[in-house]
JSON list of C-alpha atoms in Angstrom, two decimals:
[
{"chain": "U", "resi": 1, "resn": "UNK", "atom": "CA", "xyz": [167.05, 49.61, 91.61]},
{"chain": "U", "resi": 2, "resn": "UNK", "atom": "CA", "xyz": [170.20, 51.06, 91.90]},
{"chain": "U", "resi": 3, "resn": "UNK", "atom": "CA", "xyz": [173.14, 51.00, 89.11]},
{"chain": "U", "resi": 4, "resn": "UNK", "atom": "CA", "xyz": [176.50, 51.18, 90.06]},
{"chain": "U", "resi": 5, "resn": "UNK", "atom": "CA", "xyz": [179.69, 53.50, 89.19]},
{"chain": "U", "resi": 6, "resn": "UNK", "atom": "CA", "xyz": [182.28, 51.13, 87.88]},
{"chain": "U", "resi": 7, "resn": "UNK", "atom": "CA", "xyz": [184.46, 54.86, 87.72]},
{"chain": "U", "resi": 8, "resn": "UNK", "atom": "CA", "xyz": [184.25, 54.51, 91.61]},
{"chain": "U", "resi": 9, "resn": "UNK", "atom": "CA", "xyz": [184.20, 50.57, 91.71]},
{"chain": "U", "resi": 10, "resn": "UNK", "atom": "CA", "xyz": [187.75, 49.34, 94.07]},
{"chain": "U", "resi": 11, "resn": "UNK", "atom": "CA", "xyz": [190.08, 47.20, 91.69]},
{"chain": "U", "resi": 12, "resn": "UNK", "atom": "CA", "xyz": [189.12, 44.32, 94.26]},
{"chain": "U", "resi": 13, "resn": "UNK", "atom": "CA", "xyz": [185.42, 44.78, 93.18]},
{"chain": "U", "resi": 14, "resn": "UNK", "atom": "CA", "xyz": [184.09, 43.49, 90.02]},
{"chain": "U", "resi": 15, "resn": "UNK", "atom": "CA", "xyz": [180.61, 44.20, 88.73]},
{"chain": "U", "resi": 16, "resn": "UNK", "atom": "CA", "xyz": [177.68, 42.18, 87.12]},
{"chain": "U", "resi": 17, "resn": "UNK", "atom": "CA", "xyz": [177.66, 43.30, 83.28]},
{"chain": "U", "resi": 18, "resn": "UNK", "atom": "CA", "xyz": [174.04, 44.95, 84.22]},
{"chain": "U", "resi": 19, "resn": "UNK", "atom": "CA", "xyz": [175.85, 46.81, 87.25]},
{"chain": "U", "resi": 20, "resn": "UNK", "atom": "CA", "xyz": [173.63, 45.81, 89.81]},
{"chain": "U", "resi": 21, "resn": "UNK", "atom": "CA", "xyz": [175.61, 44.14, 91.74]},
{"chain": "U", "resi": 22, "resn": "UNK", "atom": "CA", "xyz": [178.70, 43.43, 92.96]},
{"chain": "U", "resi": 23, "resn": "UNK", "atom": "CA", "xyz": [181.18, 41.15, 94.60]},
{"chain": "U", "resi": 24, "resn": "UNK", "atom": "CA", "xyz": [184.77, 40.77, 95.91]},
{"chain": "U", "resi": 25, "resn": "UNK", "atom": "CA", "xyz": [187.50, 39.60, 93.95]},
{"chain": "U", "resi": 26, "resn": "UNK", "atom": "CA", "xyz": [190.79, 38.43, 96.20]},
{"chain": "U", "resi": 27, "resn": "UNK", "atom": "CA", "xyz": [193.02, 39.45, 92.31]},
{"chain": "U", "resi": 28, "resn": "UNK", "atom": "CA", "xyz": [193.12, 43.34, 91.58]},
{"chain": "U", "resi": 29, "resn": "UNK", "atom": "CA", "xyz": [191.84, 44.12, 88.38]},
{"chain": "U", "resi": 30, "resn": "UNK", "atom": "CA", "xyz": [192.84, 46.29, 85.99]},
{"chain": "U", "resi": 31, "resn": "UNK", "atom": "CA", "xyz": [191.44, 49.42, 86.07]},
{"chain": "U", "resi": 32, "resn": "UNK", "atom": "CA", "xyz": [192.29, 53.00, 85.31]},
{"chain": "U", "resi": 33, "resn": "UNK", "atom": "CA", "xyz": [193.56, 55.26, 88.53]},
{"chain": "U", "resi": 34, "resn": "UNK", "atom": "CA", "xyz": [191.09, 58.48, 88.51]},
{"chain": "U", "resi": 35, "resn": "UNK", "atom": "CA", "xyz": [189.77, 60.41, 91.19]},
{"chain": "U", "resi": 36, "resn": "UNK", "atom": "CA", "xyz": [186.53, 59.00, 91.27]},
{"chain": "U", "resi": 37, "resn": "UNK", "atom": "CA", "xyz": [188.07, 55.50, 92.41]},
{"chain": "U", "resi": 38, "resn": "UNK", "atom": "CA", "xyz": [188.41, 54.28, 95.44]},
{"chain": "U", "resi": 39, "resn": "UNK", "atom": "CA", "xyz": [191.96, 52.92, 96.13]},
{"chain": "U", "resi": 40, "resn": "UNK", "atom": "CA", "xyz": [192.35, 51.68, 99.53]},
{"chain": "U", "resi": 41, "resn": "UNK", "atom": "CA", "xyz": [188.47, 50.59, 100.81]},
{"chain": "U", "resi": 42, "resn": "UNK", "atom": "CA", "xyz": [186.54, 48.26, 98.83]},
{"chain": "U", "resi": 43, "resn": "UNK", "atom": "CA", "xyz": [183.75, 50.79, 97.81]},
{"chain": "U", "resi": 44, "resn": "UNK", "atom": "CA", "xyz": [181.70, 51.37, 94.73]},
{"chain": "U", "resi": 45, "resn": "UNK", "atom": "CA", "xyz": [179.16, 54.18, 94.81]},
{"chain": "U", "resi": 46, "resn": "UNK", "atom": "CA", "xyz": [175.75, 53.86, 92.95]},
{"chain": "U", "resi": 47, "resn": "UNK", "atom": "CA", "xyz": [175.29, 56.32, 90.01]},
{"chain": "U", "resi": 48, "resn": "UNK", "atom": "CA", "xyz": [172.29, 58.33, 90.86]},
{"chain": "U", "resi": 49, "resn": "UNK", "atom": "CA", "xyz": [172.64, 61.18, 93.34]},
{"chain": "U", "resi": 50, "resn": "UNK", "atom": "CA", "xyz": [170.16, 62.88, 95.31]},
{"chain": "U", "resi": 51, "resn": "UNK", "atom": "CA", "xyz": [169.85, 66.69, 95.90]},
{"chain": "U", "resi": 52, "resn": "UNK", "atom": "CA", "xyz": [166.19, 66.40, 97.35]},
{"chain": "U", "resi": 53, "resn": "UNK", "atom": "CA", "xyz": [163.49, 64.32, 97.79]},
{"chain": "U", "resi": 54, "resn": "UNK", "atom": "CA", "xyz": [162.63, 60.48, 99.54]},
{"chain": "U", "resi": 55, "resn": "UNK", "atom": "CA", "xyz": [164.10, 57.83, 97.83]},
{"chain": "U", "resi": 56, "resn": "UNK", "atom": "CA", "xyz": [164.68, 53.95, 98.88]},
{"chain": "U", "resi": 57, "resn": "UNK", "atom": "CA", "xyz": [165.94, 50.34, 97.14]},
{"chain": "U", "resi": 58, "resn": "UNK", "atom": "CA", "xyz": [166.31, 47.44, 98.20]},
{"chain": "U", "resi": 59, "resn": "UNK", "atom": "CA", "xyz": [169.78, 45.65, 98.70]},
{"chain": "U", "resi": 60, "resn": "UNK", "atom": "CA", "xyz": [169.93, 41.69, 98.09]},
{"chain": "U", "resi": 61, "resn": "UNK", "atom": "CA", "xyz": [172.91, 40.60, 100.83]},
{"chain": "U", "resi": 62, "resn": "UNK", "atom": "CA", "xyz": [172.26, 36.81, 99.99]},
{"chain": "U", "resi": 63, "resn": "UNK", "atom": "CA", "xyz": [175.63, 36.15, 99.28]},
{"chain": "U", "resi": 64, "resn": "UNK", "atom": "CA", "xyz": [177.41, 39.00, 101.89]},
{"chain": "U", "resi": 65, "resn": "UNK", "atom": "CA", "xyz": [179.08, 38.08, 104.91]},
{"chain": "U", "resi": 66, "resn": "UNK", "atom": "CA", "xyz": [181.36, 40.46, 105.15]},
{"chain": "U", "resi": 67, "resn": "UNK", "atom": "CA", "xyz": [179.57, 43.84, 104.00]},
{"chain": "U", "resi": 68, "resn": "UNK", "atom": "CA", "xyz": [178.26, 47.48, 104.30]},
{"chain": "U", "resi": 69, "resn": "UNK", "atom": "CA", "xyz": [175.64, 49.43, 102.31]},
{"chain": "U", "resi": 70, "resn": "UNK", "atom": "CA", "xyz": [174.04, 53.00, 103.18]},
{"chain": "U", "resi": 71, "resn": "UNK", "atom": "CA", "xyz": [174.65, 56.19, 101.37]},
{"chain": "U", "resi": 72, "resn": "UNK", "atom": "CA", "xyz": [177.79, 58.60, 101.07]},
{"chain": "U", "resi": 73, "resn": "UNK", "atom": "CA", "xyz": [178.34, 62.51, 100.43]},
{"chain": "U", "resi": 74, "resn": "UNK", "atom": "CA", "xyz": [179.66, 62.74, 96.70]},
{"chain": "U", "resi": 75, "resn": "UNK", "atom": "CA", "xyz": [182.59, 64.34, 97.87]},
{"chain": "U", "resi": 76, "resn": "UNK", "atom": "CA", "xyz": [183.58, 62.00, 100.27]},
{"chain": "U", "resi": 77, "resn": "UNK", "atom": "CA", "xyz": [187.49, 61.06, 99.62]},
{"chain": "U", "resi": 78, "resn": "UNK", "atom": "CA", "xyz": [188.09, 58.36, 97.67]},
{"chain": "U", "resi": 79, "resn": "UNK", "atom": "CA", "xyz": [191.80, 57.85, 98.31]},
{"chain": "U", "resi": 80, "resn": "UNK", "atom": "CA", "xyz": [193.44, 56.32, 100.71]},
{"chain": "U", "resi": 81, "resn": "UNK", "atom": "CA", "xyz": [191.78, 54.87, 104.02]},
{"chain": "U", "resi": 82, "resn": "UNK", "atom": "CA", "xyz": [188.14, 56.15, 105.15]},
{"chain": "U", "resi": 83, "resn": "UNK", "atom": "CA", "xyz": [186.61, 56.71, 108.48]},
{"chain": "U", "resi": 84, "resn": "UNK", "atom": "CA", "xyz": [183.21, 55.04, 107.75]},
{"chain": "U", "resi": 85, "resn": "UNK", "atom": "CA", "xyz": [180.75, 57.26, 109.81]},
{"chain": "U", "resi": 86, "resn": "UNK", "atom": "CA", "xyz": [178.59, 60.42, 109.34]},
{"chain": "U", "resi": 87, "resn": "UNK", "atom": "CA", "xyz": [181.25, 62.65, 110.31]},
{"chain": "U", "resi": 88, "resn": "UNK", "atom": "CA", "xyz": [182.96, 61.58, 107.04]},
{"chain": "U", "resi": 89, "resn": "UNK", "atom": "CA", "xyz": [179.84, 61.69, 105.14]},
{"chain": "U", "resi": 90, "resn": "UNK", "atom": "CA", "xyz": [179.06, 57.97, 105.42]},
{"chain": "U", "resi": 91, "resn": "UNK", "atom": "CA", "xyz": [175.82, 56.54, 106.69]},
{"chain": "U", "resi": 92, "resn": "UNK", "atom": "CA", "xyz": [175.88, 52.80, 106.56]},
{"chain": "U", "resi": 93, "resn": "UNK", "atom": "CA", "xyz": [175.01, 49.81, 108.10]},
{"chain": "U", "resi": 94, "resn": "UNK", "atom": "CA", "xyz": [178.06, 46.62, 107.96]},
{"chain": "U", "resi": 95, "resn": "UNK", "atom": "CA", "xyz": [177.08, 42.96, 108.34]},
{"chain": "U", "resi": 96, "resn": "UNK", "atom": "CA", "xyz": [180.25, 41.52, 109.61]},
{"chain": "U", "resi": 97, "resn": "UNK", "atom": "CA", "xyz": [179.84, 37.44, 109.55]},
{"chain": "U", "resi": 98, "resn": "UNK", "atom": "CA", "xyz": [176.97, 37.40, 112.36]},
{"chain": "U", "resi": 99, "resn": "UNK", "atom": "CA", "xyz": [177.70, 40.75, 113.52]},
{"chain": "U", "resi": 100, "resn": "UNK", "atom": "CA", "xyz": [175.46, 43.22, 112.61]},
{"chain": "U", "resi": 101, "resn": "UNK", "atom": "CA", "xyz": [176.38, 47.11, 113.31]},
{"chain": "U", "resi": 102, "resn": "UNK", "atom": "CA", "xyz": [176.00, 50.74, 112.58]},
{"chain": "U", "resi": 103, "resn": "UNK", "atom": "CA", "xyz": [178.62, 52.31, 111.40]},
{"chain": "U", "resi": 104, "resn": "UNK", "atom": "CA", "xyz": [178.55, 55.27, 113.64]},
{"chain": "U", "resi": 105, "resn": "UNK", "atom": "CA", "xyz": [181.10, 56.92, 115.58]},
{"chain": "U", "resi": 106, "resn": "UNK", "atom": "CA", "xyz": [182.19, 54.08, 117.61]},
{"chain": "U", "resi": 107, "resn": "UNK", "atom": "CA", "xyz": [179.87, 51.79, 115.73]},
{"chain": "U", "resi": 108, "resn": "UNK", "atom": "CA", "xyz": [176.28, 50.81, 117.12]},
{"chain": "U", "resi": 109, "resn": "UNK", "atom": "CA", "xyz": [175.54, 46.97, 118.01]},
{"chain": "U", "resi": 110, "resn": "UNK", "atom": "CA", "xyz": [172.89, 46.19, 115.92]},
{"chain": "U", "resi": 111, "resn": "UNK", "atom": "CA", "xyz": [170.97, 43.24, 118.31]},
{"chain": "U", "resi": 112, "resn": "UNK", "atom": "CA", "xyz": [168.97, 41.62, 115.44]},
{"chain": "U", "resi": 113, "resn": "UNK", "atom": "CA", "xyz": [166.92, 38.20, 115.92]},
{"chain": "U", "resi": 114, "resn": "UNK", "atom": "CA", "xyz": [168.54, 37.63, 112.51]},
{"chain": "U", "resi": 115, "resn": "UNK", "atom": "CA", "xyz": [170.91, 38.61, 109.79]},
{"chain": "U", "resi": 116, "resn": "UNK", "atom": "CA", "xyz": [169.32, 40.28, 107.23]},
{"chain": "U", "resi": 117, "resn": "UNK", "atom": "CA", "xyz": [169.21, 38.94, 103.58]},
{"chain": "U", "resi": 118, "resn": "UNK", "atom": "CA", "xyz": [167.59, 41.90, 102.04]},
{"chain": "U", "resi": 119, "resn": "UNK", "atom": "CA", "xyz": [168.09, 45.44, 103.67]},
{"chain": "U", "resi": 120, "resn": "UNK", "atom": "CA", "xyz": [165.43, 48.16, 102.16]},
{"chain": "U", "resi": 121, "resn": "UNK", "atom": "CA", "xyz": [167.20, 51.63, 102.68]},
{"chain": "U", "resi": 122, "resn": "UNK", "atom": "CA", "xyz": [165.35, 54.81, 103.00]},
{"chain": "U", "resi": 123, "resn": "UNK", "atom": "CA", "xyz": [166.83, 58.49, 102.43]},
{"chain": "U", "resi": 124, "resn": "UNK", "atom": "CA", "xyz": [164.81, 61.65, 103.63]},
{"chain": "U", "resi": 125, "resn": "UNK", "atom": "CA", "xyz": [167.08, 64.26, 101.90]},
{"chain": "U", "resi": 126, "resn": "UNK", "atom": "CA", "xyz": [164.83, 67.45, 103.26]},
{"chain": "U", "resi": 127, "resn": "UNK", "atom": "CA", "xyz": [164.62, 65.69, 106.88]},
{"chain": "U", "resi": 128, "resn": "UNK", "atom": "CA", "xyz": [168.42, 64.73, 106.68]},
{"chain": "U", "resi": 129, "resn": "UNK", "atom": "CA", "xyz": [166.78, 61.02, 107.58]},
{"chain": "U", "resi": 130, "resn": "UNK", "atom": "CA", "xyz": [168.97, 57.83, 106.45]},
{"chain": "U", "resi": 131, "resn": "UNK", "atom": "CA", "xyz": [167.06, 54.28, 107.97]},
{"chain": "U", "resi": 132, "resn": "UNK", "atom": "CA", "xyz": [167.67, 50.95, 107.47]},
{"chain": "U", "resi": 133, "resn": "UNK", "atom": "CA", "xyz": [164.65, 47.78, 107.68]},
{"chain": "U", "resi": 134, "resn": "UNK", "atom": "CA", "xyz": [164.80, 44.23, 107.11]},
{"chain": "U", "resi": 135, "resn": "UNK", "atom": "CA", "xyz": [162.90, 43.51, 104.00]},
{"chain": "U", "resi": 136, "resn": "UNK", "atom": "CA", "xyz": [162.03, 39.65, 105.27]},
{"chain": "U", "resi": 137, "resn": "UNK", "atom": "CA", "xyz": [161.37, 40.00, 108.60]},
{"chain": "U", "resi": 138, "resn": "UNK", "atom": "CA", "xyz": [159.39, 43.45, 108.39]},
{"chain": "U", "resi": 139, "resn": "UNK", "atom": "CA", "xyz": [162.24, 45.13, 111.28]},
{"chain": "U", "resi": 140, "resn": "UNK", "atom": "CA", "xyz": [163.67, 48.30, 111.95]},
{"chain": "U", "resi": 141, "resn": "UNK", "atom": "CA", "xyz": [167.35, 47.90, 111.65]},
{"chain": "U", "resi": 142, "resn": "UNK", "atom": "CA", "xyz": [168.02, 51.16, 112.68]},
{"chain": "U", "resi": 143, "resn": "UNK", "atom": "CA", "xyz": [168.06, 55.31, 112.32]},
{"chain": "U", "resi": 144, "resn": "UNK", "atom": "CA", "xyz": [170.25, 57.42, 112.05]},
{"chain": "U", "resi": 145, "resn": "UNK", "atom": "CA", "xyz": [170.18, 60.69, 114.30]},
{"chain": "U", "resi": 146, "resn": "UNK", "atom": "CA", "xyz": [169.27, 63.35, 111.49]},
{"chain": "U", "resi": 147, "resn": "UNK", "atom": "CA", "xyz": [172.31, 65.12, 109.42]},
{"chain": "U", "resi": 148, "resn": "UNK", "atom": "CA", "xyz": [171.94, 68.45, 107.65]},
{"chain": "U", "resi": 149, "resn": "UNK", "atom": "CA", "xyz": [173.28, 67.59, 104.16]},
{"chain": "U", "resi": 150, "resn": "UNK", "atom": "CA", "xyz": [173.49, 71.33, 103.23]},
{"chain": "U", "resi": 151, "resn": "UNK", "atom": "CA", "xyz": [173.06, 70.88, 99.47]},
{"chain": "U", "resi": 152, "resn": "UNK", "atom": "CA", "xyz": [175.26, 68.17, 99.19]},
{"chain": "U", "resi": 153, "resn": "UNK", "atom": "CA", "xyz": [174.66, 65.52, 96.29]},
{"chain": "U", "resi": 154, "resn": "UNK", "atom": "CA", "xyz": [174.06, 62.05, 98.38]},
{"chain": "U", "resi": 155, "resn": "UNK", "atom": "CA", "xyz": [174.71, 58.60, 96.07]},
{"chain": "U", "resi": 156, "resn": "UNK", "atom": "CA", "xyz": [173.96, 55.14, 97.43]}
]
C-alpha cells in the first residue's frame, strides 16, 4: 500500500487524489521546479523509505502498457535523463507493450507466459534482495543479483 511523492511526481504524471496511483498525462502540468522532481523521466517515487527490514506491495498494472516499477536509492538524480539500472541505484522491472524486461545493465528479457496485471515486489534491505512475482499467475518474474545498499534510504 504504497503512497506516492507528488514532490517527486514528473509534470507528465498526475496522481489519484488518494496518491495511490498514477497515470500519464500527454499536457505538462503545472508544478513547482524543486530538487525532489523529476524533470526529464516520467518518475514519481513512493513516500516511505526503507533503512532496514523486508517489505513488499503489490502494484495494479491493469491499465500500463508502457511502464516500470521497482525501487530507487533516495539519492538517485532527479534531473535530467537517468540510466535505469542498479548501477544508478534503480532496480526495476519495465513492461513495454508485450515486452517484458529487467532493467539491468543491458536489460534482461523477461520470457513470461503472460504480461503481468499485478506485480507483488519484495525488498530484503539486510540481504540487499529486490524480486519481482506475478501476483495472478503465482510466477517468479525475476531477481535481482544482491546489491549492498550501504545505509542508503531505498523508496519504491
Amino acid at each position: 500500500n504504497v503512497t506516492l511523492d507528488p514532490e517527486t511526481a514528473h509534470p507528465r504524471l498526475i496522481l489519484s487524489e488518494d496518491q495511490k496511483s498514477v497515470r500519464w498525462e500527454y499536457v505538462l502540468q503545472e508544478s513547482p521546479d524543486s530538487p525532489k522532481r523529476f524533470d526529464a523521466d516520467p518518475c514519481v517515487l513512493g513516500c516511505e523509505a526503507f533503512t532496514s527490514g523486508r517489505h513488499c506491495w503489490v502494484v495494479d498494472l491493469a491499465e500500463g502498457r508502457y511502464c516500470a516499477v521497482g525501487v530507487s536509492k533516495e539519492s538517485l538524480q532527479r534531473k535530467g535523463s537517468i540510466s535505469f539500472n542498479p548501477e544508478e541505484g534503480i532496480w526495476a522491472v519495465q513492461q513495454w507493450g508485450f515486452e517484458n524486461r529487467a532493467l539491468t545493465s543491458p536489460p534482461t528479457p523477461l520470457n513470461l507466459p503472460r504480461v503481468p496485471r499485478k506485480i507483488r515486489i519484495s525488498l530484503d534491505y539486510e540481504w540487499g534482495e529486490v524480486a519481482f512475482f506475478d501476483v495472478e499467475n503465482k510466477i517468479p518474474i525475476f531477481t535481482f543479483p544482491p546489491a549492498s545498499f550501504a545505509g542508503e534510504r531505498i523508496r519504491p
